[in-house]
Short mmCIF file of C-alpha atoms and ligand atoms in Angstrom, two decimals:
data_model
loop_
_atom_site.label_atom_id
_atom_site.label_comp_id
_atom_site.label_asym_id
_atom_site.label_seq_id
_atom_site.Cartn_x
_atom_site.Cartn_y
_atom_site.Cartn_z
CA UNK A 1 19.23 -27.86 10.12
CA UNK A 2 20.96 -28.56 6.84
CA UNK A 3 18.88 -29.22 3.77
CA UNK A 4 18.46 -32.48 1.89
CA UNK A 5 19.04 -31.79 -1.78
CA UNK A 6 18.61 -33.92 -4.88
CA UNK A 7 19.92 -32.16 -7.99
CA UNK A 8 19.81 -33.48 -11.53
CA UNK A 9 22.59 -32.79 -14.02
CA UNK A 10 21.23 -33.26 -17.53
CA UNK A 11 24.64 -32.55 -19.09
CA UNK A 12 24.51 -32.12 -22.90
CA UNK A 13 21.25 -34.04 -23.26
CA UNK A 14 17.72 -33.18 -24.42
CA UNK A 15 16.53 -30.73 -27.05
CA UNK A 16 14.63 -27.74 -25.70
CA UNK A 17 11.30 -29.49 -26.30
CA UNK A 18 12.44 -32.74 -24.67
CA UNK A 19 13.89 -30.80 -21.73
CA UNK A 20 10.67 -28.88 -21.12
CA UNK A 21 8.69 -32.13 -21.21
CA UNK A 22 11.10 -33.73 -18.74
CA UNK A 23 10.95 -30.71 -16.43
CA UNK A 24 7.16 -30.66 -16.51
CA UNK A 25 7.03 -34.39 -15.77
CA UNK A 26 9.41 -34.00 -12.81
CA UNK A 27 7.44 -31.02 -11.49
CA UNK A 28 4.15 -32.91 -11.77
CA UNK A 29 5.42 -36.01 -10.01
CA UNK A 30 7.13 -33.96 -7.30
CA UNK A 31 3.79 -32.18 -6.73
CA UNK A 32 1.96 -35.52 -6.48
CA UNK A 33 4.42 -37.68 -4.60
CA UNK A 34 7.54 -35.73 -3.78
CA UNK A 35 8.96 -35.53 -0.28
CA UNK A 36 8.32 -32.00 0.95
CA UNK A 37 11.55 -31.76 2.95
CA UNK A 38 13.82 -32.42 -0.05
CA UNK A 39 15.05 -29.53 -2.19
CA UNK A 40 14.80 -30.64 -5.83
CA UNK A 41 16.94 -29.00 -8.52
CA UNK A 42 17.25 -29.64 -12.26
CA UNK A 43 20.53 -28.71 -13.95
CA UNK A 44 19.60 -27.98 -17.56
CA UNK A 45 21.55 -26.74 -20.58
CA UNK A 46 21.75 -22.92 -20.79
CA UNK A 47 19.37 -22.87 -23.75
CA UNK A 48 16.61 -24.46 -21.66
CA UNK A 49 16.78 -22.33 -18.51
CA UNK A 50 14.17 -19.68 -19.30
CA UNK A 51 11.61 -22.11 -20.70
CA UNK A 52 12.10 -24.60 -17.90
CA UNK A 53 11.73 -21.84 -15.29
CA UNK A 54 8.47 -20.81 -16.98
CA UNK A 55 7.21 -24.39 -17.21
CA UNK A 56 7.57 -25.49 -13.58
CA UNK A 57 6.78 -24.24 -10.12
CA UNK A 58 10.27 -23.13 -9.11
CA UNK A 59 9.32 -23.19 -5.43
CA UNK A 60 8.87 -26.94 -5.88
CA UNK A 61 11.63 -27.63 -8.39
CA UNK A 62 14.63 -25.29 -8.56
CA UNK A 63 16.50 -24.72 -11.81
CA UNK A 64 20.27 -24.70 -12.27
CA UNK A 65 22.76 -24.07 -15.04
CA UNK A 66 25.71 -26.45 -15.37
CA UNK A 67 28.36 -23.75 -15.63
CA UNK A 68 28.83 -20.00 -16.00
CA UNK A 69 31.50 -17.69 -17.38
CA UNK A 70 34.52 -16.70 -15.30
CA UNK A 71 34.04 -13.07 -16.36
CA UNK A 72 31.15 -10.76 -15.56
CA UNK A 73 30.60 -9.66 -19.18
CA UNK A 74 32.36 -8.46 -22.30
CA UNK A 75 34.18 -9.86 -25.29
CA UNK A 76 34.04 -13.55 -24.41
CA UNK A 77 32.33 -15.13 -27.40
CA UNK A 78 30.14 -18.08 -26.55
CA UNK A 79 30.20 -17.56 -22.80
CA UNK A 80 27.15 -17.22 -20.55
CA UNK A 81 27.59 -15.03 -17.48
CA UNK A 82 26.27 -15.59 -13.96
CA UNK A 83 24.11 -12.46 -14.38
CA UNK A 84 22.58 -13.97 -17.53
CA UNK A 85 21.81 -17.19 -15.67
CA UNK A 86 20.23 -15.18 -12.87
CA UNK A 87 18.11 -13.22 -15.35
CA UNK A 88 16.43 -16.44 -16.53
CA UNK A 89 15.04 -17.08 -13.05
CA UNK A 90 17.41 -19.98 -12.35
CA UNK A 91 18.78 -20.05 -8.81
CA UNK A 92 21.66 -22.52 -8.90
CA UNK A 93 24.89 -23.05 -10.86
CA UNK A 94 26.77 -26.35 -10.94
CA UNK A 95 30.48 -25.48 -10.82
CA UNK A 96 33.67 -27.49 -11.05
CA UNK A 97 32.13 -30.65 -12.46
CA UNK A 98 34.92 -33.10 -13.25
CA UNK A 99 33.91 -33.13 -16.92
CA UNK A 100 34.50 -29.38 -17.07
CA UNK A 101 37.80 -29.69 -15.19
CA UNK A 102 38.95 -32.52 -17.45
CA UNK A 103 37.63 -31.57 -20.91
CA UNK A 104 37.62 -27.77 -20.64
CA UNK A 105 40.68 -27.23 -18.47
CA UNK A 106 38.91 -25.60 -15.54
CA UNK A 107 41.40 -24.77 -12.83
CA UNK A 108 41.00 -23.67 -9.24
CA UNK A 109 41.79 -20.14 -10.38
CA UNK A 110 38.94 -20.14 -12.92
CA UNK A 111 36.61 -21.72 -10.40
CA UNK A 112 37.36 -19.06 -7.81
CA UNK A 113 36.21 -16.40 -10.28
CA UNK A 114 33.09 -18.38 -11.15
CA UNK A 115 32.17 -18.98 -7.51
CA UNK A 116 32.60 -15.27 -6.73
CA UNK A 117 30.42 -14.19 -9.68
CA UNK A 118 27.78 -16.78 -8.83
CA UNK A 119 27.55 -15.52 -5.24
CA UNK A 120 27.61 -11.85 -6.32
CA UNK A 121 24.58 -12.57 -8.47
CA UNK A 122 22.68 -14.25 -5.66
CA UNK A 123 22.93 -17.72 -7.16
CA UNK A 124 23.73 -20.88 -5.20
CA UNK A 125 26.82 -22.75 -6.38
CA UNK A 126 26.66 -26.54 -6.37
CA UNK A 127 30.40 -27.00 -6.11
CA UNK A 128 31.78 -30.35 -7.30
CA UNK A 129 34.92 -32.05 -6.05
CA UNK A 130 36.22 -35.60 -6.34
CA UNK A 131 39.23 -37.73 -7.12
CA UNK A 132 40.23 -39.73 -10.21
CA UNK A 133 40.71 -43.49 -10.04
CA UNK A 134 44.50 -43.40 -9.71
CA UNK A 135 44.24 -41.21 -6.63
CA UNK A 136 41.67 -43.55 -5.07
CA UNK A 137 43.94 -46.51 -5.84
CA UNK A 138 46.88 -44.72 -4.25
CA UNK A 139 44.75 -44.08 -1.16
CA UNK A 140 45.32 -40.31 -1.19
CA UNK A 141 41.73 -39.29 -2.01
CA UNK A 142 41.19 -37.38 1.23
CA UNK A 143 44.20 -35.10 0.69
CA UNK A 144 43.26 -34.65 -2.97
CA UNK A 145 39.67 -33.60 -2.32
CA UNK A 146 40.43 -31.40 0.68
CA UNK A 147 43.10 -29.70 -1.40
CA UNK A 148 40.52 -28.97 -4.13
CA UNK A 149 38.44 -27.24 -1.47
CA UNK A 150 41.43 -25.42 0.06
CA UNK A 151 42.37 -24.00 -3.33
CA UNK A 152 38.86 -22.71 -3.92
CA UNK A 153 35.85 -22.34 -1.64
CA UNK A 154 37.75 -22.53 1.67
CA UNK A 155 39.01 -19.00 1.05
CA UNK A 156 35.46 -17.61 1.15
CA UNK A 157 34.13 -15.85 4.22
CA UNK A 158 32.05 -18.09 6.49
CA UNK A 159 28.92 -16.18 5.45
CA UNK A 160 29.54 -16.85 1.76
CA UNK A 161 30.68 -20.41 2.36
CA UNK A 162 27.37 -21.18 4.06
CA UNK A 163 25.59 -20.37 0.77
CA UNK A 164 27.35 -23.23 -1.03
CA UNK A 165 26.22 -26.78 -1.66
CA UNK A 166 29.09 -29.25 -2.06
CA UNK A 167 28.86 -32.31 -4.30
CA UNK A 168 31.42 -35.06 -3.74
CA UNK A 169 31.73 -36.95 -7.01
CA UNK A 170 34.44 -39.58 -7.27
CA UNK A 171 35.35 -39.39 -10.96
CA UNK A 172 35.65 -43.15 -11.28
CA UNK A 173 31.97 -43.46 -10.35
CA UNK A 174 30.55 -40.86 -12.74
CA UNK A 175 28.60 -42.42 -15.58
CA UNK A 176 30.39 -45.72 -15.06
CA UNK A 177 27.72 -47.64 -13.18
CA UNK A 178 30.36 -48.12 -10.46
CA UNK A 179 29.02 -46.44 -7.34
CA UNK A 180 31.13 -45.66 -4.29
CA UNK A 181 30.21 -48.00 -1.47
CA UNK A 182 28.13 -46.47 1.26
CA UNK A 183 31.22 -46.65 3.53
CA UNK A 184 33.42 -44.87 0.96
CA UNK A 185 30.80 -42.14 0.52
CA UNK A 186 30.26 -41.63 4.26
CA UNK A 187 34.00 -41.61 4.97
CA UNK A 188 34.72 -38.87 2.42
CA UNK A 189 31.67 -36.82 3.38
CA UNK A 190 32.77 -36.94 7.02
CA UNK A 191 36.33 -35.99 6.03
CA UNK A 192 34.94 -33.01 4.10
CA UNK A 193 32.73 -31.97 7.01
CA UNK A 194 35.63 -32.27 9.46
CA UNK A 195 37.80 -30.15 7.16
CA UNK A 196 35.05 -27.49 7.02
CA UNK A 197 34.87 -27.51 10.82
CA UNK A 198 38.63 -27.06 11.03
CA UNK A 199 38.61 -24.24 8.46
CA UNK A 200 35.50 -22.44 9.74
CA UNK A 201 33.76 -24.00 12.75
CA UNK A 202 31.51 -26.89 13.70
CA UNK A 203 28.32 -24.84 13.27
CA UNK A 204 29.25 -23.95 9.66
CA UNK A 205 30.18 -27.59 8.97
CA UNK A 206 26.85 -28.72 10.32
CA UNK A 207 24.93 -26.37 8.02
CA UNK A 208 26.53 -27.37 4.70
CA UNK A 209 24.74 -29.88 2.51
CA UNK A 210 27.19 -32.38 1.00
CA UNK A 211 25.73 -34.37 -1.89
CA UNK A 212 27.03 -37.62 -3.32
CA UNK A 213 27.33 -38.00 -7.09
CA UNK A 214 28.43 -40.96 -9.19
CA UNK A 215 26.06 -43.57 -10.65
CA UNK A 216 23.45 -42.89 -7.99
CA UNK A 217 20.19 -44.57 -9.04
CA UNK A 218 16.83 -45.67 -7.61
CA UNK A 219 18.39 -48.93 -6.37
CA UNK A 220 21.32 -47.50 -4.40
CA UNK A 221 20.05 -44.05 -3.37
CA UNK A 222 18.38 -45.26 -0.22
CA UNK A 223 21.53 -46.85 1.16
CA UNK A 224 23.71 -43.88 0.20
CA UNK A 225 21.33 -41.27 1.64
CA UNK A 226 21.06 -43.20 4.91
CA UNK A 227 24.59 -42.08 5.81
CA UNK A 228 24.66 -39.31 8.42
CA UNK A 229 26.94 -37.05 6.33
CA UNK A 230 25.30 -37.65 2.94
CA UNK A 231 22.71 -34.93 2.43
CA UNK A 232 21.43 -35.96 -0.98
CA UNK A 233 22.75 -36.49 -4.46
CA UNK A 234 23.89 -34.95 -7.70
CA UNK A 235 22.37 -37.22 -10.29
CA UNK A 236 23.48 -37.50 -13.92
CA UNK A 237 22.03 -40.30 -16.05
CA UNK A 238 19.16 -41.15 -13.71
CA UNK A 239 17.90 -37.54 -13.75
CA UNK A 240 16.94 -37.90 -17.41
CA UNK A 241 13.98 -40.15 -16.57
CA UNK A 242 11.37 -38.43 -14.42
CA UNK A 243 10.29 -41.68 -12.72
CA UNK A 244 13.85 -42.64 -11.78
CA UNK A 245 14.62 -39.15 -10.55
CA UNK A 246 11.54 -39.08 -8.32
CA UNK A 247 12.42 -42.49 -6.89
CA UNK A 248 15.80 -41.08 -5.92
CA UNK A 249 14.16 -37.97 -4.42
CA UNK A 250 11.91 -40.24 -2.38
CA UNK A 251 14.78 -42.48 -1.30
CA UNK A 252 14.94 -40.62 2.03
C1 PEP B 1 27.24 -36.32 -12.68
O1 PEP B 1 27.56 -36.14 -13.83
O2 PEP B 1 27.25 -35.38 -11.88
C2 PEP B 1 26.86 -37.68 -12.28
C3 PEP B 1 26.83 -37.98 -11.02
O3 PEP B 1 26.59 -38.55 -13.31
P1 PEP B 1 26.02 -40.06 -13.15
O4 PEP B 1 24.92 -40.01 -12.12
O5 PEP B 1 25.50 -40.40 -14.51
O6 PEP B 1 27.14 -40.90 -12.72
#
């Protein structure tokens, strides 16, 4: 059975000290009132990974980076490799977030390298896809998103593909307070699952967790997660407050 996953994406927020406090608070509340069948992940800045891993029970709360380098190692000043992320004890890497695609020019080609390195290092990619507003308004969002997958993770072997978590994040809903309706989310998640079944097979499609991301909060999580093809969420702003994050985790 596929897993329910709620992953936080802290983005470029929190100092190390604030991040450790947040992580400890999340870990404590998950221990006290978290749903045991939900996989909880916190996507922290690179600088926080080691300390956060040391500060929480990683069996209860997994730790993720928000990116990794497209090269294994070498003369790439400022980059952090997948092997480095792995060496901190983190287990996940968020890849292909729309902010990275938009502000840092990440292409499908770059993402293919990052996905490969992440998998080689035994890390789980949380692979983001999603359409901008003009594509949604033109009604071509399905083609757009499936194409993002075709250009990247659909070329993996079925065994590798099964290690991936997908996050569908309509760009117009990220950080805008404008959430996709439950129908819009379910429709796209089903389209993605159908495309996986066509590319691989129905059993693979049934195993993949597809998360929704985009202004998900304690008020709307319940309705979004009630959809049969929505297997959890990738949470930005609301993951920065432990109480809000736990409410989303417990929205199932
Ligand atoms: C995100 O950045 O992945 C995200 C979903 O952000 P927010 O929840 O703030 O919209």
